[in-house]
mmCIF file of C-alpha atoms in Angstrom:
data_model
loop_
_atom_site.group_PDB
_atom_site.id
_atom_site.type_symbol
_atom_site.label_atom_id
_atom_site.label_comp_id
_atom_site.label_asym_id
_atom_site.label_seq_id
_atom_site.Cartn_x
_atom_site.Cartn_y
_atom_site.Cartn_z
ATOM 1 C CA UNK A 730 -21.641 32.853 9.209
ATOM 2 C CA UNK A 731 -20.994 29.652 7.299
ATOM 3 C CA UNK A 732 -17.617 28.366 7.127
ATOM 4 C CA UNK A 733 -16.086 26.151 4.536
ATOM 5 C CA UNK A 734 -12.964 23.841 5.434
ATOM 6 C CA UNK A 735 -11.703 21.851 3.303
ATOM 7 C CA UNK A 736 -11.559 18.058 4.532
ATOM 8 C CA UNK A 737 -8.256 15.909 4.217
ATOM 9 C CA UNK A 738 -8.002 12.309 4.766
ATOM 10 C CA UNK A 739 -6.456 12.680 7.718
ATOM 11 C CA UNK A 740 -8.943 14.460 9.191
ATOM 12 C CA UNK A 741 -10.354 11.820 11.482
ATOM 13 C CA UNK A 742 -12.864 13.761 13.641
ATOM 14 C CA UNK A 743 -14.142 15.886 10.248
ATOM 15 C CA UNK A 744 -14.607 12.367 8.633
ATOM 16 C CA UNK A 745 -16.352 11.095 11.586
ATOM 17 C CA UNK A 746 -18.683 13.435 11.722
ATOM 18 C CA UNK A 747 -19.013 13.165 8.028
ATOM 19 C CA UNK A 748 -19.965 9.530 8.014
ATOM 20 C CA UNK A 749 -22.673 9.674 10.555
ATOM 21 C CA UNK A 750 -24.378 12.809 8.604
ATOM 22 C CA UNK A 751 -23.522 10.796 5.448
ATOM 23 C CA UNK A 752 -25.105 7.375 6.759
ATOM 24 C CA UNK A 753 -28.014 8.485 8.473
ATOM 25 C CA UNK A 754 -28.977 11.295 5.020
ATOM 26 C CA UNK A 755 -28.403 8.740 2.633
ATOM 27 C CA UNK A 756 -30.270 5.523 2.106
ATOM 28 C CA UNK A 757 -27.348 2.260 1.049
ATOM 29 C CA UNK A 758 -28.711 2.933 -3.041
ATOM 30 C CA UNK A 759 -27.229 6.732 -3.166
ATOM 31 C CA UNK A 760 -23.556 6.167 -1.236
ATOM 32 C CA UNK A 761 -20.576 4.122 -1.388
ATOM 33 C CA UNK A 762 -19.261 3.093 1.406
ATOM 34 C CA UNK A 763 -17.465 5.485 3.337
ATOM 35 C CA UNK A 764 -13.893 3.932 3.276
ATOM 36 C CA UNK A 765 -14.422 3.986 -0.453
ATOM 37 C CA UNK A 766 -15.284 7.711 0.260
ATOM 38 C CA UNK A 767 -12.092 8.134 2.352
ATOM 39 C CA UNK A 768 -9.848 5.888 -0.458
ATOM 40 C CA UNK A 769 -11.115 8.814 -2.991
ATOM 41 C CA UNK A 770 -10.722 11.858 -0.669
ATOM 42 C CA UNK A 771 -6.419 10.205 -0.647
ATOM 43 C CA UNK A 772 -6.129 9.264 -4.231
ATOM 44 C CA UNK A 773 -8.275 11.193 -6.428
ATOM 45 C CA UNK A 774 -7.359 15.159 -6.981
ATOM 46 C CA UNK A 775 -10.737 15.439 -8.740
ATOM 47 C CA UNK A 776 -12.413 14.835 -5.791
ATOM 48 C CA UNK A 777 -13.416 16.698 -2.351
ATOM 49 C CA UNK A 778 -15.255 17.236 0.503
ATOM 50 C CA UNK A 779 -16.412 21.097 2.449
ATOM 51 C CA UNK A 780 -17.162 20.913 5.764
ATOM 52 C CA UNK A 781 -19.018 23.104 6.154
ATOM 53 C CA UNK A 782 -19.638 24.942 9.716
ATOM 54 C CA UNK A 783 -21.466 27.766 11.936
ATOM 55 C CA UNK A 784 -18.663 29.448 14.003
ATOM 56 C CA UNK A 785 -16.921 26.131 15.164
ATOM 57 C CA UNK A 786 -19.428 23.850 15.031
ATOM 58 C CA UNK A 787 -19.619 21.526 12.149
ATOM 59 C CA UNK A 788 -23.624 21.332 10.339
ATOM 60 C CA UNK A 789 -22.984 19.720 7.078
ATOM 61 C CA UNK A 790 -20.601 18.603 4.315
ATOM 62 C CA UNK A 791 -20.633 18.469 0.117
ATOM 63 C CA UNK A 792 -18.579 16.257 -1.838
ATOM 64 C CA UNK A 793 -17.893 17.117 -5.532
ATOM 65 C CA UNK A 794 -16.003 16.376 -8.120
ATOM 66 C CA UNK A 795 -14.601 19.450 -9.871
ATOM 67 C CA UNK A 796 -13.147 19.372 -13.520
ATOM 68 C CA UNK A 797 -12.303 22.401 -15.542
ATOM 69 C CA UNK A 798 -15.722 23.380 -16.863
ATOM 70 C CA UNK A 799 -18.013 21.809 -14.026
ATOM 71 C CA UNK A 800 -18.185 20.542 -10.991
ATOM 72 C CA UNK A 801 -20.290 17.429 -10.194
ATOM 73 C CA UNK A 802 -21.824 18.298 -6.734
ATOM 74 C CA UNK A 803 -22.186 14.340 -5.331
ATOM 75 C CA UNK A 804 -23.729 14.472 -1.890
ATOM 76 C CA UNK A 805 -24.749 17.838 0.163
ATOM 77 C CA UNK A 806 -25.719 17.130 3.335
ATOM 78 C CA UNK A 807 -26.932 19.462 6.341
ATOM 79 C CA UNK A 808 -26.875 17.633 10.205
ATOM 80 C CA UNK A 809 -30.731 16.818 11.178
ATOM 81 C CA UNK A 810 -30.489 19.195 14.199
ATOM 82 C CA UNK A 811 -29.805 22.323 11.843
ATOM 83 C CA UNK A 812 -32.073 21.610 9.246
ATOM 84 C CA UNK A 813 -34.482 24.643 8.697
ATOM 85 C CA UNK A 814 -32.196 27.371 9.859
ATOM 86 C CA UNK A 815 -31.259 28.435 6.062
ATOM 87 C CA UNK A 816 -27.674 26.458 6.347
ATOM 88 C CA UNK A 817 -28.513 24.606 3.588
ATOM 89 C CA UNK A 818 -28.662 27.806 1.280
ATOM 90 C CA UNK A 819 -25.800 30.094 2.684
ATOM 91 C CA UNK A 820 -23.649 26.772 2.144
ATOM 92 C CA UNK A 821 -24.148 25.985 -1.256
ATOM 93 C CA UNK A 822 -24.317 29.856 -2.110
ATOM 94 C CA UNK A 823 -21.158 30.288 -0.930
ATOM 95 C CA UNK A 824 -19.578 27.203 -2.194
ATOM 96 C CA UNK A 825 -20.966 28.121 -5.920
ATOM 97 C CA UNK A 826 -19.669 31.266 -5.633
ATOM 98 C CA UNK A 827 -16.331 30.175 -4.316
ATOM 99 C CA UNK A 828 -15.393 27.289 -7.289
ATOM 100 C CA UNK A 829 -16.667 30.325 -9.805
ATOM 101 C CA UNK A 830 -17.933 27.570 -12.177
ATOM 102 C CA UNK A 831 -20.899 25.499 -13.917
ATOM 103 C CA UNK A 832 -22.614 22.733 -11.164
ATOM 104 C CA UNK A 833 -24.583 19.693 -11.852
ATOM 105 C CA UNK A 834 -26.074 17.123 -9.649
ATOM 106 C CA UNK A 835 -28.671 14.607 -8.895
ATOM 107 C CA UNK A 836 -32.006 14.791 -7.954
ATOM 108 C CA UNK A 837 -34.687 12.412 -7.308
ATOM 109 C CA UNK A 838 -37.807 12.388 -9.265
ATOM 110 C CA UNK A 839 -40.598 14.818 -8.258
ATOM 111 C CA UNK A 840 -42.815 11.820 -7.188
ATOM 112 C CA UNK A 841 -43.554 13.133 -3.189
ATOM 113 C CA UNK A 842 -43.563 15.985 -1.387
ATOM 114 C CA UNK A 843 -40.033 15.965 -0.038
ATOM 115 C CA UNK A 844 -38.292 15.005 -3.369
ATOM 116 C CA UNK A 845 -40.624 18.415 -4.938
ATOM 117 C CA UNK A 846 -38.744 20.667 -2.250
ATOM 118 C CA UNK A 847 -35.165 19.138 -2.407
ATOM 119 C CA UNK A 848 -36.358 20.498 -6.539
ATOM 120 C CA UNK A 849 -37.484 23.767 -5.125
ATOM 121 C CA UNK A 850 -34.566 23.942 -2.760
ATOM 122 C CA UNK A 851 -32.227 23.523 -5.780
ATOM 123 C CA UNK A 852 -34.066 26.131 -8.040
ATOM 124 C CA UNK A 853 -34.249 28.788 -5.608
ATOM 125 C CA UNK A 854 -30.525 28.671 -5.931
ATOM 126 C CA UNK A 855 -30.277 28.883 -9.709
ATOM 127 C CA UNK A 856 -30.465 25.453 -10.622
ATOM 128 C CA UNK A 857 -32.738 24.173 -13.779
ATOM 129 C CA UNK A 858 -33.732 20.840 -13.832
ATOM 130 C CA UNK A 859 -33.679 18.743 -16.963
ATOM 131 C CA UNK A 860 -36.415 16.047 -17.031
ATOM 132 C CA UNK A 861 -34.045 13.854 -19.790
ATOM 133 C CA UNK A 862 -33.925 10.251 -18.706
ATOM 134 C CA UNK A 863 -30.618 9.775 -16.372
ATOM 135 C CA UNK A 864 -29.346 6.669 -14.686
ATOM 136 C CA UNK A 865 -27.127 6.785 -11.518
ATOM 137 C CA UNK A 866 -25.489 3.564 -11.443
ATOM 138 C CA UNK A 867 -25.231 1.807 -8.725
ATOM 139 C CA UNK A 868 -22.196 2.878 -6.301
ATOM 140 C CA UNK A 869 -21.607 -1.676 -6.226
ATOM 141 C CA UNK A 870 -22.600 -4.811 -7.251
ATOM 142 C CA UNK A 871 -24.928 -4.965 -3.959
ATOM 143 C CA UNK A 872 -26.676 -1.951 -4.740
ATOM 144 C CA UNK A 873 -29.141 -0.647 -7.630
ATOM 145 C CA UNK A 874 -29.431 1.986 -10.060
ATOM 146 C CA UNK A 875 -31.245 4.496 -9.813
ATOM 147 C CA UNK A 876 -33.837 6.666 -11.819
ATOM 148 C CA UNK A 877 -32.876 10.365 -11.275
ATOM 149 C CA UNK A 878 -32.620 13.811 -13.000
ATOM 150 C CA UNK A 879 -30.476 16.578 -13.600
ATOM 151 C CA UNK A 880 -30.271 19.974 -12.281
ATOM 152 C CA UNK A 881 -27.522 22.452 -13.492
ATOM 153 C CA UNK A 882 -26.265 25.804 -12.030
ATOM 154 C CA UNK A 883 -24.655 28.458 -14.657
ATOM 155 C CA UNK A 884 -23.642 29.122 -17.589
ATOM 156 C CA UNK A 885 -23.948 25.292 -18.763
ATOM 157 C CA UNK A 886 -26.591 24.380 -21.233
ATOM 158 C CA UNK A 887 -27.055 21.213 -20.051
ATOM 159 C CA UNK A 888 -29.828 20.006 -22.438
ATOM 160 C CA UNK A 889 -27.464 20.784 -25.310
ATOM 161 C CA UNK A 890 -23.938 18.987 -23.485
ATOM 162 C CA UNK A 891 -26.083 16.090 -21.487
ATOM 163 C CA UNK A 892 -24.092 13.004 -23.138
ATOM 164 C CA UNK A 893 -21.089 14.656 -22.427
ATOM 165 C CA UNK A 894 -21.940 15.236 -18.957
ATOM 166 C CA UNK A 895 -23.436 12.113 -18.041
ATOM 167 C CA UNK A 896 -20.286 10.151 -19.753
ATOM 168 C CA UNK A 897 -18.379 11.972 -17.763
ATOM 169 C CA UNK A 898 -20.289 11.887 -14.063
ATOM 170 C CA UNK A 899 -20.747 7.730 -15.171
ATOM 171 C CA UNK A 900 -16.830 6.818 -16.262
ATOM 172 C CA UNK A 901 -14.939 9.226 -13.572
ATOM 173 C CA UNK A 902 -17.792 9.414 -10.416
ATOM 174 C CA UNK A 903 -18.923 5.493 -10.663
ATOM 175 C CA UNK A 904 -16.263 3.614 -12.792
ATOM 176 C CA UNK A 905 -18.948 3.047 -15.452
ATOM 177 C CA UNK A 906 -17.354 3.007 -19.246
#
């Protein structure tokens, strides 16, 4: 059974295990760096991270952002040893179900194979992707932007409330006005 804990910033062994899964899942383009990760997880109410765990054992995290009618899901990540064992699923099933509101996140272009299954992964779920142009900007000066899309998870029409979504993600997620 999947278990999510809530991760404070004082949490050094959580966080620890965060940052490797975090480092090693995510190329230097889609993170911050992760004191920037722990400065937010202090300072910023909007923001938090699930561990998320079998029994006692820690397999994964999500960070998100949630605001009264969405949450921004920012990075969802599942340890490389427990890949393929449906954690990945239960997790973000349960986590849905547990905020009780509207998701969006990013997803990389359907240009390979494993970018058309992180899709699939996402749909199978109940997300819809949007194929609008959508710019992450870079997480800092030393890194790029990046050509993504969309996916949303409920009752959001995210076609019809994209500007409002992506102003939002851009000025409170990456300091971009």
């Amino acid at each position: 059974m999947i278990r999510i804990s809530p991760v404070r910033a004082d949490n050094d062994s959580a966080l620890d295990f965060i940052e490797h899964i975090y480092t090693e899942s995510f190329p230097p383009d889609e993170r911050r760096d992760f004191d920037e990760v722990v400065r937010l997880l202090r300072e910023n109410d909007d923001f938090a991270i699930a561990l998320l765990s079998d029994e006692e054992h820690p397999i994964g995290f999500i960070s998100y952002w949630s605001w009264s009618d969405f949450t921004y899901m920012e990075h969802f990540a599942i340890d490389s040893r427990c890949r393929g064992a449906g954690y990945g699923a239960a997790a973000m099933t349960a986590l849905l179900e547990q905020l009780g509101k509207p998701a969006v996140l990013e997803v990389e272009k359907p240009e390979d194979d494993l970018s058309r299954r992180r899709i699939a992964f996402y749909q199978r779920l109940g997300f819809v992707l949007s194929t609008r142009p959508y710019t992450q900007p870079p997480y800092s000066p030393d890194r790029h932007s990046l050509e993504l899309y969309l996916m949303s998870y409920g009752a959001i029409d995210l076609d019809h409330v994209f500007d409002a979504v992506v102003t939002r993600i851009h000025s409170r997620v990456y300091g971009v006005e």
